XYZ file of C-alpha atoms in Angstrom:
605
model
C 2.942 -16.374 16.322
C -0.968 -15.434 15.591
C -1.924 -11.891 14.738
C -4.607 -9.752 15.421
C -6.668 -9.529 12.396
C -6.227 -5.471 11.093
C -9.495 -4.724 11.793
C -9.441 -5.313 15.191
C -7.584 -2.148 15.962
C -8.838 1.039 16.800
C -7.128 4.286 16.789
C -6.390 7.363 19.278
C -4.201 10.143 18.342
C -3.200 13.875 20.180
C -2.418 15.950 16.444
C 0.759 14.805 16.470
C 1.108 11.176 15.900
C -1.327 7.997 16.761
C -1.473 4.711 18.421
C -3.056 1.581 17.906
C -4.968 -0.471 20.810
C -6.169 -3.730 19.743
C -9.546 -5.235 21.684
C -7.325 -6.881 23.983
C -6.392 -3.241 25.125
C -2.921 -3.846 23.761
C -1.165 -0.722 22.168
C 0.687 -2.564 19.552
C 1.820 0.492 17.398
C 3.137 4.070 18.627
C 5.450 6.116 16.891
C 6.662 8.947 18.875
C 6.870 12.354 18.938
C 5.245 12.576 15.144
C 3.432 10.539 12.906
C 6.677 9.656 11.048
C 8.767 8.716 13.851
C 10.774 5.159 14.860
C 8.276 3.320 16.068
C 8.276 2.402 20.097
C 6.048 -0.070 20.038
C 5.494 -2.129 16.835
C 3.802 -5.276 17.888
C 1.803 -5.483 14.934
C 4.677 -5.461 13.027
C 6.966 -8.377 15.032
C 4.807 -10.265 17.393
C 7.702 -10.602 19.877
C 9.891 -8.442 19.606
C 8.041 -4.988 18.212
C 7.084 -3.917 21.868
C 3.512 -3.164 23.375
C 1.651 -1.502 26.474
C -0.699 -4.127 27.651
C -3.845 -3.820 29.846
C -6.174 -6.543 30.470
C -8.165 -8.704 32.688
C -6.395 -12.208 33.115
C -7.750 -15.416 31.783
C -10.790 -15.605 29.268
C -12.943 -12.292 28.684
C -15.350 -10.923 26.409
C -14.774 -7.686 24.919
C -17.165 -4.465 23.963
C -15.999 -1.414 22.371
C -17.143 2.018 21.550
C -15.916 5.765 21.246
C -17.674 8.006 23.011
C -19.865 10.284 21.891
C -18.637 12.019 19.061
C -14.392 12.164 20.324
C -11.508 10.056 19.705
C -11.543 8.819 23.105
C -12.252 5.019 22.942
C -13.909 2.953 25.932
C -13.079 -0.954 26.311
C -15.732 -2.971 28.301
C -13.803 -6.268 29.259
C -16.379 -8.967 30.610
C -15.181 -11.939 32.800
C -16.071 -14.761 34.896
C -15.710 -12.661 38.473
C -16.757 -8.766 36.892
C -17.284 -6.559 34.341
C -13.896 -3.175 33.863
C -14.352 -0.249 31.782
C -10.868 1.013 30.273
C -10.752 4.138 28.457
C -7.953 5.244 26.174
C -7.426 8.667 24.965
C -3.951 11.123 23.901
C -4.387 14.679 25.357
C -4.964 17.054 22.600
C -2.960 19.671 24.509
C 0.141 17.347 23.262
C 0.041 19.643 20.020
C 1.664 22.528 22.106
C 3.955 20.553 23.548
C 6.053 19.370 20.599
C 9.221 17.338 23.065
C 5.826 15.109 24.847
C 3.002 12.837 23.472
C 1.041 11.069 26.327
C -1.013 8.008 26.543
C -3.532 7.764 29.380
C -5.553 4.570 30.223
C -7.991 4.650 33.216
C -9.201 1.165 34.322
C -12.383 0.766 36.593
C -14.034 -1.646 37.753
C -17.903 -1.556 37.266
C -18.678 -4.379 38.694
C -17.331 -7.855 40.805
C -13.615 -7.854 41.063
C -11.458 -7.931 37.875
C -7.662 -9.366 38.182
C -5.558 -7.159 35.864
C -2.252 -7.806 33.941
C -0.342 -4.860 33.331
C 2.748 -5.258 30.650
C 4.953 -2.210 29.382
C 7.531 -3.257 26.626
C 8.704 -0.459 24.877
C 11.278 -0.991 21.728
C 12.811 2.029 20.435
C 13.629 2.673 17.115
C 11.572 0.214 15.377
C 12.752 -2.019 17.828
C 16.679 -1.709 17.167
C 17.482 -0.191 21.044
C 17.121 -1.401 24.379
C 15.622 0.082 26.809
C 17.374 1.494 30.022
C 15.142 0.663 33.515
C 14.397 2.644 36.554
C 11.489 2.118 38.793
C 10.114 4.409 41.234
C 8.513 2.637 43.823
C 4.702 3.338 44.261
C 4.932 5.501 41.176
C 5.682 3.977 38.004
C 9.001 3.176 36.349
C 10.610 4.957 33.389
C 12.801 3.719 30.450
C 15.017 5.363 28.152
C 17.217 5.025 25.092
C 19.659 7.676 24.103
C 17.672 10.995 24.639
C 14.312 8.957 24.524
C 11.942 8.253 27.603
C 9.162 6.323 28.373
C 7.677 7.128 32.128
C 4.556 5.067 32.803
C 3.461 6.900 36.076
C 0.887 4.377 38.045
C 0.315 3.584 41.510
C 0.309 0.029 40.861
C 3.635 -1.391 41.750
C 5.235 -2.427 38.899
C 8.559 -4.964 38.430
C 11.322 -5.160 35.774
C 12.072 -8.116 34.250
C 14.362 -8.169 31.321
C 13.406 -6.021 28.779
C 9.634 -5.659 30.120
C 7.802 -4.019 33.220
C 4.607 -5.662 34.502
C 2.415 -5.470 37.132
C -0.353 -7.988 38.213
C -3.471 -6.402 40.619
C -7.243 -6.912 41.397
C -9.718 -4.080 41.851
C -13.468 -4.176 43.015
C -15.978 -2.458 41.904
C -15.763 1.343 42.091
C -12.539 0.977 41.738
C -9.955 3.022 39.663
C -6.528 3.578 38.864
C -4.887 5.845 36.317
C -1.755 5.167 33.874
C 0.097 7.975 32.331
C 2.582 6.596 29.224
C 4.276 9.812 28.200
C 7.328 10.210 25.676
C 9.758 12.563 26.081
C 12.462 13.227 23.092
C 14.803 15.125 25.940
C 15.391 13.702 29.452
C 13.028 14.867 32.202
C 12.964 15.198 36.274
C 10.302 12.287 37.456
C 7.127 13.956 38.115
C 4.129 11.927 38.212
C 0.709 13.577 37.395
C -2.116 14.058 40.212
C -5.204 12.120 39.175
C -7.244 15.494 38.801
C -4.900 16.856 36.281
C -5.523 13.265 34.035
C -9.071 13.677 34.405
C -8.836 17.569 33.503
C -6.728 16.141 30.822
C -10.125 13.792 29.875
C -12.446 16.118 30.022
C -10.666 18.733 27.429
C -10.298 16.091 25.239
C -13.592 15.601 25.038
C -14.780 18.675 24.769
C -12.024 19.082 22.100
C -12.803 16.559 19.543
C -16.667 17.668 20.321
C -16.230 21.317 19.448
C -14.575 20.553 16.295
C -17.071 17.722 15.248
C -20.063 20.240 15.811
C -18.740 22.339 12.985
C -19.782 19.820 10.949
C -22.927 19.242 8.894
C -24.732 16.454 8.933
C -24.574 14.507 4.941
C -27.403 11.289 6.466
C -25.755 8.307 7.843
C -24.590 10.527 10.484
C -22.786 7.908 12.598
C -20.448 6.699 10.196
C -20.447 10.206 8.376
C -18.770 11.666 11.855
C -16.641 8.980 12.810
C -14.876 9.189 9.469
C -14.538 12.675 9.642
C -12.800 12.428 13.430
C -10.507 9.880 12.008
C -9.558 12.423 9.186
C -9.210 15.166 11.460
C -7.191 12.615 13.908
C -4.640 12.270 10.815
C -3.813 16.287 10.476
C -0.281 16.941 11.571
C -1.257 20.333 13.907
C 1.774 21.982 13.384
C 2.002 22.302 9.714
C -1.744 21.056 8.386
C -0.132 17.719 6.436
C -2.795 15.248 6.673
C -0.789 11.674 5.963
C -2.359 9.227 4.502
C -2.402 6.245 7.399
C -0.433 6.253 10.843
C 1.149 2.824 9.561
C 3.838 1.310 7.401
C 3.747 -1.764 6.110
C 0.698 -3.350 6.714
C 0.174 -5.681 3.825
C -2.268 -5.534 0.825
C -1.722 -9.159 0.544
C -0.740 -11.436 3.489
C 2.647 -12.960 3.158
C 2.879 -10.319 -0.047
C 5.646 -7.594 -0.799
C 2.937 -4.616 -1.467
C 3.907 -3.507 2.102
C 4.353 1.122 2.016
C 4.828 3.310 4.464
C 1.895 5.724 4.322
C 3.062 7.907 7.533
C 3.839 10.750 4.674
C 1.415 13.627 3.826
C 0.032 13.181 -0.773
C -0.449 16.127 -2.260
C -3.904 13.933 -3.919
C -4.332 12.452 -0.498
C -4.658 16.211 1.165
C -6.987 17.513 -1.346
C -8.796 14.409 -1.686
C -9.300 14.817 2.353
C -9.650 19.034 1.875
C -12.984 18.197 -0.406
C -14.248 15.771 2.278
C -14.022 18.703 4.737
C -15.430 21.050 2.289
C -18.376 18.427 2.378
C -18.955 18.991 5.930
C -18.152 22.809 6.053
C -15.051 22.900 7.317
C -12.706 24.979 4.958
C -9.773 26.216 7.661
C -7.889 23.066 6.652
C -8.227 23.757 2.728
C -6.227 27.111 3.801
C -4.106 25.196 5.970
C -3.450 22.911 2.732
C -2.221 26.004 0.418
C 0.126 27.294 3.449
C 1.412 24.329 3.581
C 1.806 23.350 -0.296
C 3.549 26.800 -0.494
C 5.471 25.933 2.654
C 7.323 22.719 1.008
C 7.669 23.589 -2.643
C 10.186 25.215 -3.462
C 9.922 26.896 -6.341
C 7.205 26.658 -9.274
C 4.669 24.127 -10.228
C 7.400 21.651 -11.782
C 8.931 21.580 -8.572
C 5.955 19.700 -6.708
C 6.712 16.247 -5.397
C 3.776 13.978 -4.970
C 4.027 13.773 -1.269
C 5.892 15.072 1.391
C 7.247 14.655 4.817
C 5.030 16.438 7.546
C 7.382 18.766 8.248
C 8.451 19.593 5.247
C 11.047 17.331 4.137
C 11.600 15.940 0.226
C 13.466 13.769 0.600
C 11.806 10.066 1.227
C 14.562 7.559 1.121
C 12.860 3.613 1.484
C 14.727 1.233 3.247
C 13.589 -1.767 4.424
C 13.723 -3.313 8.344
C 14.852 -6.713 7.945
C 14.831 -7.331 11.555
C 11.106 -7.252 11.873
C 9.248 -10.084 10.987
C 6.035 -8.160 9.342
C 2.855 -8.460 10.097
C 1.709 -12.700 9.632
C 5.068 -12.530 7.852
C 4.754 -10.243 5.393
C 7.768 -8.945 4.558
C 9.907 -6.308 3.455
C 8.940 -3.986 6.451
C 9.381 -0.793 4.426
C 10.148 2.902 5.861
C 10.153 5.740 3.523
C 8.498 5.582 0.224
C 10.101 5.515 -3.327
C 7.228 7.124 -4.936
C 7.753 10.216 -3.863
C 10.448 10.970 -6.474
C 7.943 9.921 -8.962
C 5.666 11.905 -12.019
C 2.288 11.988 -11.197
C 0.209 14.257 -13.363
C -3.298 14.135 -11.342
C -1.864 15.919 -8.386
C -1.879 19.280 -10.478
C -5.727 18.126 -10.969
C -6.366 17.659 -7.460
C -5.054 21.098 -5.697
C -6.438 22.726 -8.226
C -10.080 20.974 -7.861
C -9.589 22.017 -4.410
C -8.743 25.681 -5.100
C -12.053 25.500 -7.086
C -13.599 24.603 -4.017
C -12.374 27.077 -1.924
C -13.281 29.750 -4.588
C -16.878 28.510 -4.738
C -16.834 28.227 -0.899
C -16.604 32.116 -1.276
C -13.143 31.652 0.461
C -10.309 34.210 -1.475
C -7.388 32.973 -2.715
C -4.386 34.919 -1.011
C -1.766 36.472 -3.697
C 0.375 33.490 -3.674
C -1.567 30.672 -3.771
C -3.073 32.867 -7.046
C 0.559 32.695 -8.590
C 1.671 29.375 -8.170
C -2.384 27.864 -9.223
C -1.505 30.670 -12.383
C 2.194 29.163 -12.811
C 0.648 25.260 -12.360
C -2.107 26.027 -15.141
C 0.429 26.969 -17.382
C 2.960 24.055 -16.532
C 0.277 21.705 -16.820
C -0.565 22.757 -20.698
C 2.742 20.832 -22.154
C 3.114 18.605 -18.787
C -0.035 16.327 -19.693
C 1.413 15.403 -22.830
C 4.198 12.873 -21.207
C 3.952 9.410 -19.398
C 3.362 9.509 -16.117
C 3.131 6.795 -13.067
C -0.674 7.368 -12.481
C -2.446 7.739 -9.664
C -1.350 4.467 -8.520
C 2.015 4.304 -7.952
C 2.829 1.667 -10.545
C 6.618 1.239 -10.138
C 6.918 -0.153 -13.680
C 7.772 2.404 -16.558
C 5.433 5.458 -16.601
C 2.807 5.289 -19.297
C 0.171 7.341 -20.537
C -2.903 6.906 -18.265
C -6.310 8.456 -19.061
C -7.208 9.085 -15.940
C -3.769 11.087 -15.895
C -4.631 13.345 -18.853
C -8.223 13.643 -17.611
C -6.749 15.062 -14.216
C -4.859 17.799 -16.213
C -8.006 18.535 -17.904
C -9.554 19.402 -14.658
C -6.293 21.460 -13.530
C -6.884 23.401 -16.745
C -11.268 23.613 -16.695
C -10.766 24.767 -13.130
C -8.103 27.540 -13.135
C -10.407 28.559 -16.504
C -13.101 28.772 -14.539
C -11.790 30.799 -12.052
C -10.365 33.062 -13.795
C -13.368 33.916 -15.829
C -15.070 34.750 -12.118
C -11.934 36.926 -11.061
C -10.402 34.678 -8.716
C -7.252 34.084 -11.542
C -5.707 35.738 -13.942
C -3.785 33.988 -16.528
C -3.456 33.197 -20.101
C -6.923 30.725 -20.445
C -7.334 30.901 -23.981
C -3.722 28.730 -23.789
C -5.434 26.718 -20.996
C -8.687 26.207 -23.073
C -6.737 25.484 -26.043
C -4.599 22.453 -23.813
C -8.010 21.124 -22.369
C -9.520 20.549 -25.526
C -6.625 18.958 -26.985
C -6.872 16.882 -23.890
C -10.025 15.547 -24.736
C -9.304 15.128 -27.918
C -6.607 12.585 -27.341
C -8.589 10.749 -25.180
C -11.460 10.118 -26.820
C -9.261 8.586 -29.875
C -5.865 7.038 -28.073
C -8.018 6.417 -24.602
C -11.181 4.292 -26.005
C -11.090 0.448 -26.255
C -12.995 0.579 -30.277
C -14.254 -2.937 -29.001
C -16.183 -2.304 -26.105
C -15.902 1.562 -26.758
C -14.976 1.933 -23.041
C -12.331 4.173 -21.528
C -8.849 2.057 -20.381
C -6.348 2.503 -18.383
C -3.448 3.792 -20.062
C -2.823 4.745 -24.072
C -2.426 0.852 -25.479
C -3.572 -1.167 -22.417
C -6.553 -2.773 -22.809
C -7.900 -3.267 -19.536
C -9.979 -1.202 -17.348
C -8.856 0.718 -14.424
C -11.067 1.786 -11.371
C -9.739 5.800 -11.400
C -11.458 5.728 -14.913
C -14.278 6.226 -12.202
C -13.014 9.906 -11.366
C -13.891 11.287 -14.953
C -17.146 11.436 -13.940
C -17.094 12.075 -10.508
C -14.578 14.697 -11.085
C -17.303 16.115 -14.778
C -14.905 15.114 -17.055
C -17.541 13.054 -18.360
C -20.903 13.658 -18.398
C -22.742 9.846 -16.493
C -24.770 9.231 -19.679
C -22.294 9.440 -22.040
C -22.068 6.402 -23.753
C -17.751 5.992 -23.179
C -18.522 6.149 -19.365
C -21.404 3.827 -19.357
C -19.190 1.055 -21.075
C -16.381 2.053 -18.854
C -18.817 1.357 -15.437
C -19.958 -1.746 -17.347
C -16.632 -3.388 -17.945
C -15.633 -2.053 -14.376
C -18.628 -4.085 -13.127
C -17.947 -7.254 -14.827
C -13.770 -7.416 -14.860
C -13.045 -5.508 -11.485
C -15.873 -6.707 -9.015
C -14.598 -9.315 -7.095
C -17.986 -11.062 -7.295
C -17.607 -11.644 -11.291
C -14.024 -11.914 -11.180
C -13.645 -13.843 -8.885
C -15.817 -16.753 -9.851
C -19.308 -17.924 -8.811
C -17.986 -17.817 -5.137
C -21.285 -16.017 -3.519
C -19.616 -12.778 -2.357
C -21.783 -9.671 -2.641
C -21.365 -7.534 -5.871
C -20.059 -3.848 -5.371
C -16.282 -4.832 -4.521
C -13.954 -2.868 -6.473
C -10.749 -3.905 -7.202
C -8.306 -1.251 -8.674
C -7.080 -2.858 -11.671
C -6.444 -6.945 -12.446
C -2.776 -6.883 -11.112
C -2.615 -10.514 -12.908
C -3.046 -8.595 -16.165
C -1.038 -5.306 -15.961
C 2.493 -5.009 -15.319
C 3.210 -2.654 -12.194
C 6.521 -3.462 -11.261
C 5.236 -6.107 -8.627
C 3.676 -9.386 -8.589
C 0.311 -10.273 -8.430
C -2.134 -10.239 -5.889
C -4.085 -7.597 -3.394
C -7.334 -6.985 -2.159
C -10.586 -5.156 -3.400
C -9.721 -1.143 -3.126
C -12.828 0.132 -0.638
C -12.002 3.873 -1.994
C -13.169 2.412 -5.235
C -16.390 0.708 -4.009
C -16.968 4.290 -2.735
C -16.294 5.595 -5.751
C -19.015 3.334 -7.469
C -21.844 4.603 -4.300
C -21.245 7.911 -6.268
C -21.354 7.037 -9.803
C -24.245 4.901 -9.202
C -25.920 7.993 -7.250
C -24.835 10.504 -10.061
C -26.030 8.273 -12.771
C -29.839 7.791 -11.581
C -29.426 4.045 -9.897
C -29.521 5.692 -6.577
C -31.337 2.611 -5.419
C -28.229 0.713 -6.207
C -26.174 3.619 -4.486
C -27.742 3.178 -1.498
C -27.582 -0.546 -1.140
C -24.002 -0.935 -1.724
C -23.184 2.255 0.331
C -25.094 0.261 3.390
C -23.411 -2.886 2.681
C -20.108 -1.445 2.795
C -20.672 0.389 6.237
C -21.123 -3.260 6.923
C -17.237 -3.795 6.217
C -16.199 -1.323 8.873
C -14.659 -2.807 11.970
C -16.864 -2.457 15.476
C -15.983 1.024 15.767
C -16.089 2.140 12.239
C -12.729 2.130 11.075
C -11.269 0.839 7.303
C -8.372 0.100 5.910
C -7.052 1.006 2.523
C -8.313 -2.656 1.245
C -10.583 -5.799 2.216
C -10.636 -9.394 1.162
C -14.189 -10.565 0.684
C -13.124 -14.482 0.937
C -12.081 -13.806 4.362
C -14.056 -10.759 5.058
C -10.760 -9.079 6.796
C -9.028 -5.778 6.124
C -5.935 -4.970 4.374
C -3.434 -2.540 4.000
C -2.364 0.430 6.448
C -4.966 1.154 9.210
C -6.808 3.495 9.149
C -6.527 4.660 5.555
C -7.497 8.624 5.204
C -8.587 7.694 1.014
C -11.408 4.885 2.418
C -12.842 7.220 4.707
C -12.824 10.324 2.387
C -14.535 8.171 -0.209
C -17.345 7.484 2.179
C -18.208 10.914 3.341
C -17.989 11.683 -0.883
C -20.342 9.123 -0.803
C -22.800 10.123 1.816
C -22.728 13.080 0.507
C -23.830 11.807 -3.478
C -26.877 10.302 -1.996
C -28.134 13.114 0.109
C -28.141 15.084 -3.294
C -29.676 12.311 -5.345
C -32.238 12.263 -2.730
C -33.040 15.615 -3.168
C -33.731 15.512 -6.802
């Protein structure tokens, strides 16, 4: 059974968890009530039996998309032989106070003609594992339940059960419109059907929410693509606890047919601060504070207690398992929930919520008593911590090594909380931190360097080259004209771009991959597609280093990869021009507003 290509999703989400509605106005993934929930509908997971909530005209139609103006809220225009209908699809934002109900509301009108409608509801709970229980309430909508679990579509067009689905099959003219309320409930619930004026209320203040909070922002140039992927990253913030996770998917492959299939529903400690200095970029700062609550909020005791990632409530513990029922998307299989990573050593998260302290501190934002302990007690950890092997900020689930970009992150962990302490933000022991950070570099620069090529490589007796090498000089580990770095970008250029290592096969140049997976051992076999986070990552060295005419020409080509409504996902493959990997993914999007952000302040010098 065909797929939708990734990239012809868009996304809508209410703070708590997200949905995917594909241009056919199918919503083909929902997990519900949070992020990190069984899924109820999972179509792009198992074509036929995942579940979706279809609304479209019948027969052959064009299709036109858009969010409007600055929100969440996404409009479909569907175009047909008899008329043109306008559906809009948006998840109340007032859902974050209600933590036992998520909504879904879909108004379809007709602008003009007559459009014939197919309405399907086919909801699978638990990833698909439960049936559903019917009841239909005439002239109002039917309801369907598993367990404690209900769905209640509540529509005045007259729905029928059949089997495991409800449909409904209508016509409206123009200036016609109808209203359909999907709502979740984890307890069961009276019916009550919403009035019409309380859905549109319900419109209006989502508007005017995602608006508010997108006016805080300041503009970086490219405004349009520099807003929408700061609403998707704000769209990905758990409200109740300030974890921002990664994507609202599992699974979705990095290589069709492939096994590199995670579920990236869980909240990285590098992923948060990664998304905290994006916001710092646009001056918003409340969720860097919301960050430290919650670091202190899940860790249990000091520094060598962190886990790389985290539940969004909280939890530890991360247990994968794999759903063999479900097909995966185009067949790419395992389906994984949970992630094994999360029990694993990764030294550049100590770099990255401390770079984001930093931040903070030069924001002129204090640093409350206990964030000031455990950034004191991670310092110190970090001094005899970035001498062992680690997994690297790729998840490589082969033996940990030591990677340089590893070592260079604790150097940052240790230059910032220096730093801060000399402006007395920190107190601490930073002659020991000095002491570690120059050892740091030390190492490096003899056990790190490739004497061929005299670039920097991936890990201590790997010679290859590995994109994060990138981050030493975005993150001033490295000054951009030292002569290590240079080689590094050089041999990133000519063994990672997917337009010289791929062959003479006419793609454009600036596609990053993250390392050759045919040439380093990772625990998994070959294959994936070019990292966009890393072509990002190139818009900014190339800005930082002086080519900022080559900045801005691959930054512009890769706002060409976005889908219609400027959305990425974690990977693309330039053969095919499609997207891969869970949709969207918070790391592209981050990487572009870095990136925006890099060329307004090479323009300016």
């Amino acid at each position: 059974m065909p797929y939708n290509p990734i990239e012809d999703y868009a996304v809508i989400g209410d703070g708590l968890t997200a949905a995917l509605v594909s241009r056919e106005g199918s919503i083909d993934w929902a997990c519900f009530p949070r992020f990190d929930a069984p899924s109820v509908f999972a179509r792009i997971l198992d074509h036929d039996s995942g579940g979706h909530f279809r609304v479209s005209p019948d027969g052959t139609f064009s299709t036109a998309r858009r969010y409007l103006g600055d929100t969440n809220v996404l409009e479909t225009r569907f175009t047909t032989a008899t008329g043109e209908a306008e559906l809009v699809d948006f998840m109340p934002m007032g859902g974050a106070g209600r933590p036992h109900t998520n909504e879904i509301v879909r108004r379809l009108r007709v602008l003009s003609g007559t459009v014939d409608v197919t309405l399907t509801l086919d909801p699978r709970f638990d990833y698909g594992r439960r049936a559903a229980t019917w009841e239909q309430h005439a002239g109002q909508g039917v309801l369907a339940s598993s367990g404690d679990e209900t769905i209640s579509l509540f529509t005045s067009v007259p729905c029928r059960i059949d089997g495991a689905a409800a449909s409904a099959a209508f016509a409206l003219a123009a200036g016609e419109t109808t209203w359909m309320a999907l709502e979740y409930r984890a307890r069961p619930k009276l019916w009550h059907p919403p009035a019409p004026d309380r859905l549109a209320a319900a419109l209006d203040e989502t508007l005017d929410f995602w608006r508010h909070w997108i006016s805080g922002c300041r503009d970086l140039g490219y405004p349009e693509a520099v807003r929408r992927s700061a609403l998707v990253l704000k769209l990905l913030d758990y409200a109740p606890t300030g974890a921002i996770v990664a994507a609202p998917t599992t699974s979705l492959p990095e290589h069709i047919g492939g096994v590199r299939n995670w579920d990236y529903r869980y909240a990285w400690v590098r992923d948060t601060a990664f998304t905290v200095y994006a916001f710092s970029l646009l001056g918003q700062f409340d969720e860097g504070e919301s960050f430290f609550e919650w670091l202190l909020g899940v860790v249990p005791g000091g520094p060598e207690t962190l886990q790389i990632m985290y539940g969004i409530g909280g939890e530890r513990d991360l247990t994968e398992y794999t759903l063999d029922h479900l097909e995966g998307y185009a067949g790419s299989r395992p389906v994984r929930i949970g992630n094994a990573a999360y029990s694993q050593v990764q030294h550049d998260a100590y770099g990255d919520l401390m770079d984001c302290a930093f931040l903070l501190h030069k924001a002129g934002k204090p640093l409350t008593p206990e964030v000031g302990r455990f950034l004191r007690a991670t310092a110190d950890y970090v001094t005899t911590l970035w001498q062992q092997p680690d997994s690297g900020i790729w998840e490589m689930r082969s033996p940990p090594q030591h990677f340089v970009a590893s070592k260079a992150q604790c150097w940052v962990a240790l230059s910032r909380a220096s730093r801060m302490a000399r402006a007395g933000a920190l107190s601490g022991d930073t002659r020991a931190w000095d002491a570690a950070a120059e050892a740091i570099m030390r190492e490096i620069g003899t056990k790190g360097v490739d004497p061929a090529t005299g670039s920097f490589i991936q890990a201590y007796g790997v010679d290859e080259v590995d994109a994060s090498l990138l981050q030493m000089q975005l993150r001033r580990v490295i000054r951009p004209h030292d002569a290590r770095m240079l080689a590094t970008v050089a041999r990133i250029e000519k063994e990672l771009d997917a337009a010289s290592s791929d062959g003479a096969n006419g793609l454009e140049r600036g596609l990053i991959r993250r390392y050759r997976t045919s040439a380093v051992d990772d625990g998994l076999p070959p294959g994936e597609g070019v990292f966009l986070m890393c072509s990002f990552w190139l818009v900014d060295v190339y800005a930082e280093s002086g080519r900022v005419d080559e900045a801005r020409a691959l930054f512009e080509r890769l706002l060409a990869y976005g889908n219609d409504v400027g959305l990425y996902a974690e990977e693309f493959e330039p053969s095919e021009k499609r997207h891969l990997g869970n949709f969207p993914q918070a790391f592209t999007h981050v990487a572009l507003v870095n990136a925006a952000a890099a060329l307004e302040e090479a323009s300016r010098a």
